[in-house]
Coordinates of C-alpha atoms in Angstrom, one line a residue:
M124 CA 10.3 18.1 79.9
S125 CA 9.2 15.0 77.8
A126 CA 9.2 14.8 74.0
T127 CA 5.3 15.0 74.2
D128 CA 5.5 18.2 76.1
Q129 CA 7.8 19.8 73.4
T130 CA 5.3 19.1 70.7
L131 CA 3.8 22.2 69.2
P132 CA 0.1 22.7 69.3
V133 CA -1.9 22.1 66.1
L134 CA -3.2 25.3 64.9
D135 CA -6.3 26.0 62.8
R136 CA -7.6 29.1 61.0
K137 CA -8.8 30.9 64.0
D138 CA -5.1 30.9 65.3
F139 CA -4.3 33.1 62.3
A140 CA -7.1 35.5 62.7
S141 CA -6.5 38.6 64.6
D142 CA -9.0 40.5 66.9
Q143 CA -9.3 43.3 64.4
E144 CA -12.6 44.0 62.8
V145 CA -12.2 43.1 59.0
R146 CA -13.2 46.4 57.1
W147 CA -13.7 45.9 53.5
C148 CA -16.7 46.6 51.3
P149 CA -19.5 43.9 51.4
G150 CA -18.7 41.3 48.6
C151 CA -15.1 42.3 48.3
G152 CA -12.9 39.6 47.0
D153 CA -10.4 40.3 49.8
Y154 CA -12.5 38.5 52.3
A155 CA -12.1 35.1 50.4
I156 CA -8.3 35.7 49.9
L157 CA -7.9 36.4 53.8
A158 CA -9.9 33.1 54.7
A159 CA -8.0 31.1 52.2
M160 CA -4.7 32.5 53.5
Q161 CA -5.6 31.8 57.3
S162 CA -6.7 28.3 56.5
F163 CA -3.7 27.7 54.3
L164 CA -1.3 28.6 56.8
A165 CA -2.7 26.6 59.5
D166 CA -2.9 23.4 57.1
T167 CA 0.8 23.8 56.1
G168 CA 1.9 24.0 59.7
A169 CA 3.1 27.5 59.7
R170 CA 3.7 29.3 63.0
P171 CA 2.4 33.0 63.6
E172 CA 5.7 33.8 65.4
S173 CA 7.8 33.1 62.3
T174 CA 5.4 34.6 59.7
V175 CA 5.4 38.1 58.6
F176 CA 3.1 40.1 56.2
V177 CA 4.4 43.3 54.7
S178 CA 2.0 45.6 52.7
G179 CA 2.0 49.0 51.1
I180 CA -1.0 51.3 50.6
G181 CA -4.5 50.2 49.4
C182 CA -7.3 48.0 50.1
S183 CA -5.3 44.9 50.1
S184 CA -2.6 46.5 52.3
R185 CA -5.0 46.3 55.4
F186 CA -4.1 42.5 55.3
P187 CA -1.5 42.7 58.0
Y188 CA -4.0 43.9 60.6
Y189 CA -6.2 40.8 60.0
M190 CA -3.4 38.3 60.5
E191 CA -2.4 37.0 63.9
T192 CA 1.2 37.2 62.7
Y193 CA 3.9 39.8 62.7
G194 CA 3.2 42.4 60.1
M195 CA 4.1 45.8 58.8
H196 CA 1.9 48.3 57.0
T197 CA 4.5 50.3 55.2
I198 CA 4.4 53.1 52.6
H199 CA 3.1 53.3 49.1
G200 CA 4.8 50.8 46.8
R201 CA 7.6 50.1 49.1
A202 CA 6.7 46.9 50.5
P203 CA 9.0 44.7 48.4
A204 CA 12.1 46.9 49.4
I205 CA 11.2 46.6 53.1
A206 CA 10.3 42.9 52.8
T207 CA 13.8 42.4 51.1
G208 CA 15.6 43.9 54.2
L209 CA 13.6 41.7 56.5
A210 CA 14.1 38.6 54.4
V211 CA 18.0 39.1 54.3
A212 CA 18.2 39.9 57.9
R213 CA 16.0 37.0 59.0
P214 CA 16.1 34.4 56.5
E215 CA 14.3 31.9 58.7
L216 CA 11.2 33.8 58.5
D217 CA 8.2 33.2 56.1
V218 CA 7.8 36.7 54.6
F219 CA 4.9 37.6 52.5
V220 CA 4.2 40.8 50.5
V221 CA 0.7 41.9 50.1
T222 CA 0.1 44.6 47.4
G223 CA -2.5 45.7 44.7
D224 CA -2.3 46.6 41.0
G225 CA -1.9 50.4 41.9
D226 CA 0.5 50.0 44.9
A227 CA 2.7 47.6 43.1
L228 CA 2.7 48.7 39.5
S229 CA 2.6 52.5 39.7
I230 CA 4.7 54.0 42.4
G231 CA 6.0 50.6 43.5
G232 CA 7.0 49.4 40.1
N233 CA 10.7 49.5 40.3
H234 CA 10.6 47.9 43.9
L235 CA 8.7 45.1 42.5
I236 CA 10.9 44.3 39.3
H237 CA 14.1 44.6 41.5
A238 CA 12.8 42.1 44.3
L239 CA 11.9 39.7 41.3
R240 CA 15.1 40.0 39.4
R241 CA 17.2 39.5 42.6
N242 CA 15.0 36.4 43.5
V243 CA 14.6 37.5 47.2
N244 CA 12.8 34.7 49.0
L245 CA 9.5 36.3 49.1
T246 CA 5.7 35.3 48.4
I247 CA 4.3 38.4 46.7
L248 CA 0.6 38.4 46.5
L249 CA -0.7 40.9 43.9
F250 CA -4.3 41.6 44.3
N251 CA -5.5 42.8 40.7
N252 CA -9.0 44.4 40.5
E253 CA -8.0 46.8 37.6
I254 CA -9.0 49.8 39.5
Y255 CA -8.1 52.0 42.5
G256 CA -10.4 51.1 45.2
L257 CA -9.1 52.8 48.3
T258 CA -9.2 56.1 46.7
K259 CA -12.6 55.6 45.2
G260 CA -12.4 54.5 41.7
Q261 CA -9.7 56.0 39.6
Y262 CA -8.3 53.9 36.7
S263 CA -5.1 51.8 37.7
P264 CA -2.1 50.7 35.7
T265 CA -4.0 47.4 34.8
S266 CA -7.1 49.1 33.7
P267 CA -8.1 48.2 30.2
V268 CA -8.1 50.9 27.4
G269 CA -11.5 52.6 27.5
T270 CA -11.9 52.3 31.1
V271 CA -14.4 55.1 32.2
A272 CA -13.5 56.1 35.8
K273 CA -13.5 59.1 37.9
S274 CA -10.0 60.1 36.6
T275 CA -10.8 59.0 33.1
P276 CA -14.3 60.3 32.4
F277 CA -13.8 60.0 28.7
G278 CA -12.1 56.7 28.8
S279 CA -8.5 55.6 29.5
I280 CA -6.1 55.9 26.6
D281 CA -3.2 54.1 28.5
E282 CA -2.0 50.6 27.4
P283 CA -2.5 48.6 30.6
L284 CA 0.3 46.7 32.3
D285 CA 0.0 42.9 32.6
P286 CA 1.3 41.8 36.0
A287 CA 2.5 38.4 34.9
S288 CA 4.1 39.6 31.7
L289 CA 6.0 42.3 33.9
A290 CA 7.2 39.7 36.2
L291 CA 8.4 37.4 33.6
G292 CA 10.2 40.2 32.0
A293 CA 11.9 40.8 35.3
E294 CA 13.2 37.1 35.2
A295 CA 10.9 36.1 38.1
S296 CA 11.5 32.5 38.9
F297 CA 7.9 31.8 39.9
V298 CA 4.8 33.5 38.3
G299 CA 1.3 32.3 39.0
R300 CA -2.2 33.6 38.4
T301 CA -5.4 32.5 40.3
I302 CA -8.8 33.9 41.2
D303 CA -10.3 35.0 44.5
R304 CA -13.6 33.0 44.1
D305 CA -11.9 29.6 43.2
R306 CA -10.8 28.4 46.8
K307 CA -9.2 25.3 45.7
H308 CA -7.3 26.8 42.9
L309 CA -6.3 29.8 45.0
T310 CA -5.0 27.5 47.9
E311 CA -3.0 25.4 45.5
T312 CA -1.4 28.3 43.8
L313 CA -0.6 29.7 47.3
A314 CA 1.1 26.5 48.3
A315 CA 3.2 26.1 45.2
A316 CA 4.3 29.8 45.6
H317 CA 5.1 29.4 49.2
A318 CA 7.2 26.2 48.7
H319 CA 9.2 27.8 45.9
P320 CA 12.8 29.0 47.0
G321 CA 13.1 32.5 45.8
A322 CA 10.7 35.3 44.8
A323 CA 7.2 34.1 43.8
L324 CA 4.6 36.4 42.4
V325 CA 1.0 35.4 42.4
E326 CA -1.5 37.6 40.6
I327 CA -4.9 37.1 42.2
L328 CA -7.7 38.3 40.1
Q329 CA -9.9 40.1 42.8
N330 CA -13.3 41.5 42.3
C331 CA -14.1 45.0 43.4
P332 CA -18.0 45.1 43.6
V333 CA -18.2 48.8 44.3
F334 CA -15.9 50.2 41.6
N335 CA -15.2 47.5 38.9
D336 CA -17.5 44.7 39.5
G337 CA -17.4 41.6 37.2
A338 CA -14.1 42.7 35.8
F339 CA -13.0 38.9 35.6
S340 CA -16.4 37.4 34.7
Q341 CA -14.7 35.6 31.8
V342 CA -13.2 33.2 34.4
T343 CA -15.9 33.4 37.1
D344 CA -19.2 33.2 35.2
R345 CA -20.1 29.5 34.7
K346 CA -21.4 30.3 31.2
R347 CA -18.1 31.9 30.1
K348 CA -15.3 30.5 31.8
D349 CA -15.0 27.3 29.8
D350 CA -14.7 29.2 26.5
E351 CA -12.8 32.3 27.7
G352 CA -10.5 30.7 30.5
L353 CA -7.7 28.3 30.2
V354 CA -6.6 26.3 33.3
L355 CA -2.9 25.6 33.1
V356 CA -1.9 22.2 34.4
E357 CA 1.8 21.1 34.3
G358 CA 2.3 18.1 32.0
E359 CA -1.2 18.2 30.4
P360 CA -2.0 19.5 26.9
M361 CA -3.4 23.2 26.9
L362 CA -7.2 22.6 25.8
F363 CA -10.2 24.7 26.6
G364 CA -13.9 25.0 25.7
A365 CA -16.9 23.2 27.0
E366 CA -15.9 20.2 25.0
K367 CA -12.2 20.7 25.1
D368 CA -12.3 21.3 21.4
R369 CA -9.9 24.2 21.1
A370 CA -6.1 24.1 21.8
I371 CA -3.1 26.4 22.3
V372 CA -0.7 25.7 19.5
A373 CA 2.6 27.1 18.4
A374 CA 2.3 30.2 16.1
A375 CA 4.3 30.9 13.0
H376 CA 5.8 34.1 14.6
G377 CA 7.3 32.1 17.4
G378 CA 4.5 32.8 20.0
V379 CA 1.3 30.7 20.6
E380 CA -2.4 31.0 19.3
V381 CA -5.6 29.3 19.4
G382 CA -6.3 26.5 17.1
E383 CA -9.5 24.5 16.4
G384 CA -10.2 21.2 14.9
P385 CA -8.7 17.6 15.0
D386 CA -5.4 19.0 13.8
A387 CA -5.0 21.5 16.3
L388 CA -5.9 19.1 19.1
E389 CA -3.1 16.9 17.8
R390 CA -0.7 19.9 18.0
A391 CA -1.7 21.1 21.3
L392 CA 1.2 22.4 23.4
V393 CA 1.7 20.5 26.7
H394 CA 2.3 23.1 29.6
D395 CA 5.6 22.9 31.0
P396 CA 6.2 25.8 33.6
R397 CA 9.7 24.6 34.3
Q398 CA 11.2 25.7 31.0
A399 CA 14.4 27.7 31.6
D400 CA 13.4 30.0 28.6
P401 CA 10.4 32.2 29.7
T402 CA 9.5 32.9 26.0
R403 CA 6.6 30.4 26.1
A404 CA 5.5 31.5 29.5
F405 CA 5.5 35.3 28.3
A406 CA 3.4 34.3 25.3
L407 CA 0.8 32.7 27.5
S408 CA 0.6 35.7 29.7
R409 CA -0.4 37.7 26.7
L410 CA -2.8 35.2 25.3
K411 CA -5.9 37.1 26.3
R412 CA -4.5 40.3 24.8
N413 CA -4.1 38.6 21.6
G414 CA -7.7 37.3 21.5
G415 CA -7.4 34.2 23.3
P416 CA -8.5 32.8 26.7
L417 CA -7.3 34.1 30.0
P418 CA -4.7 31.6 31.4
I419 CA -5.1 30.7 35.1
G420 CA -2.3 28.7 36.9
V421 CA 1.4 28.6 37.2
L422 CA 3.1 30.2 34.3
R423 CA 6.7 29.8 35.3
Q424 CA 8.5 27.8 38.0
V425 CA 12.2 27.6 37.7
E426 CA 15.2 27.2 40.0
R427 CA 17.6 30.2 40.3
P428 CA 20.1 31.1 43.1
V429 CA 18.2 32.7 46.1
Y430 CA 19.5 36.2 46.8
E431 CA 20.0 35.6 50.6
D432 CA 21.9 32.5 50.1
T433 CA 24.2 34.1 47.5
L434 CA 24.7 37.3 49.8
V435 CA 25.6 35.1 52.9
A436 CA 28.1 33.0 50.8
Q437 CA 29.7 36.1 49.4
V438 CA 30.1 37.6 53.1
E439 CA 31.5 34.4 54.4
Q440 CA 34.0 34.0 51.5
T441 CA 35.0 37.6 52.1
Q442 CA 35.5 37.1 55.8
A443 CA 37.4 34.0 55.1
E444 CA 39.9 35.6 52.7
Q445 CA 40.2 39.1 54.2
G446 CA 39.0 38.6 57.9
T447 CA 36.1 40.2 59.7
G448 CA 37.6 43.7 59.4
D449 CA 37.6 46.6 61.9
L450 CA 34.8 49.2 61.4
E451 CA 36.3 51.7 63.7
A452 CA 39.5 51.4 61.8
L453 CA 37.7 51.7 58.4
L454 CA 35.8 54.9 59.5
R455 CA 39.1 56.5 60.5
S456 CA 41.1 55.5 57.4
G457 CA 42.2 57.7 54.7
T458 CA 41.4 61.4 55.0
T459 CA 39.0 62.4 57.9
W460 CA 37.7 65.5 59.4
Q461 CA 36.7 66.5 62.8
V462 CA 33.7 68.9 62.8
D463 CA 33.3 71.1 65.9

């Protein structure tokens, strides 16, 4: 066989689209994310036979059915745990986790934070629409205080979780935030996360037109996004506003805050997601909660040992020092019983 014959065919988006009917509500942001992912994989030269999508339960978790790759639709909240096993056993695969704010941050909270702290080589896509969509409109762990929903008819009294803040607290080595409607920004963020060695969490602000329409209009509405959104670009000062006349500056308490006027522009902080200390990234993740704009972009991107690499190195070192061992001898060592 010639070298030409061995060349793999060039794939396009259709090669990553399965024959299953895509069934989300009309106008759901999941359609845009699915299309972006299919195109992204084709553009990066990914192969369906070496790509796996693992999901939990929820609207977002139908994702594996619509991808012409390997996939597992698992159980509620457990996708990171199952994906961890897969990534460790088959480190040559591209493993994606697709989850939602309810699936990942409620019953799946512990699984998510441990996958992040271990730095397993996973690309985790967390669709955040601040509501339970599949079960028809109950409030979720990310719903704002006061959310009137089917399960909170008088308004939610729970303090919401911020996915990015939670990930940073778990020492995630990559944390990004993007929007379903911004195809360019979504694709760029996916590319950065996919190229990152280790656990990469991408929070995707996703519109639910049925149960929580317009939840992120502050960064999607043309009249609002310049004043209420902050696009983070590595190496550039953090400025926002239609005239770029407001800046993110260091606050006296050690965090960050919004400053206005010539003096603030001179003191504008330059975005650096590669700082080893996550303090500033954490402050940025909470900027909206403290009355500032909603940051979009990569908040943190640092290098840490990858879990699979460390595990393999430990096994190889142990085998070199102690041999491969004898499982049968181990099972029959010490005190044993035979049960009839």
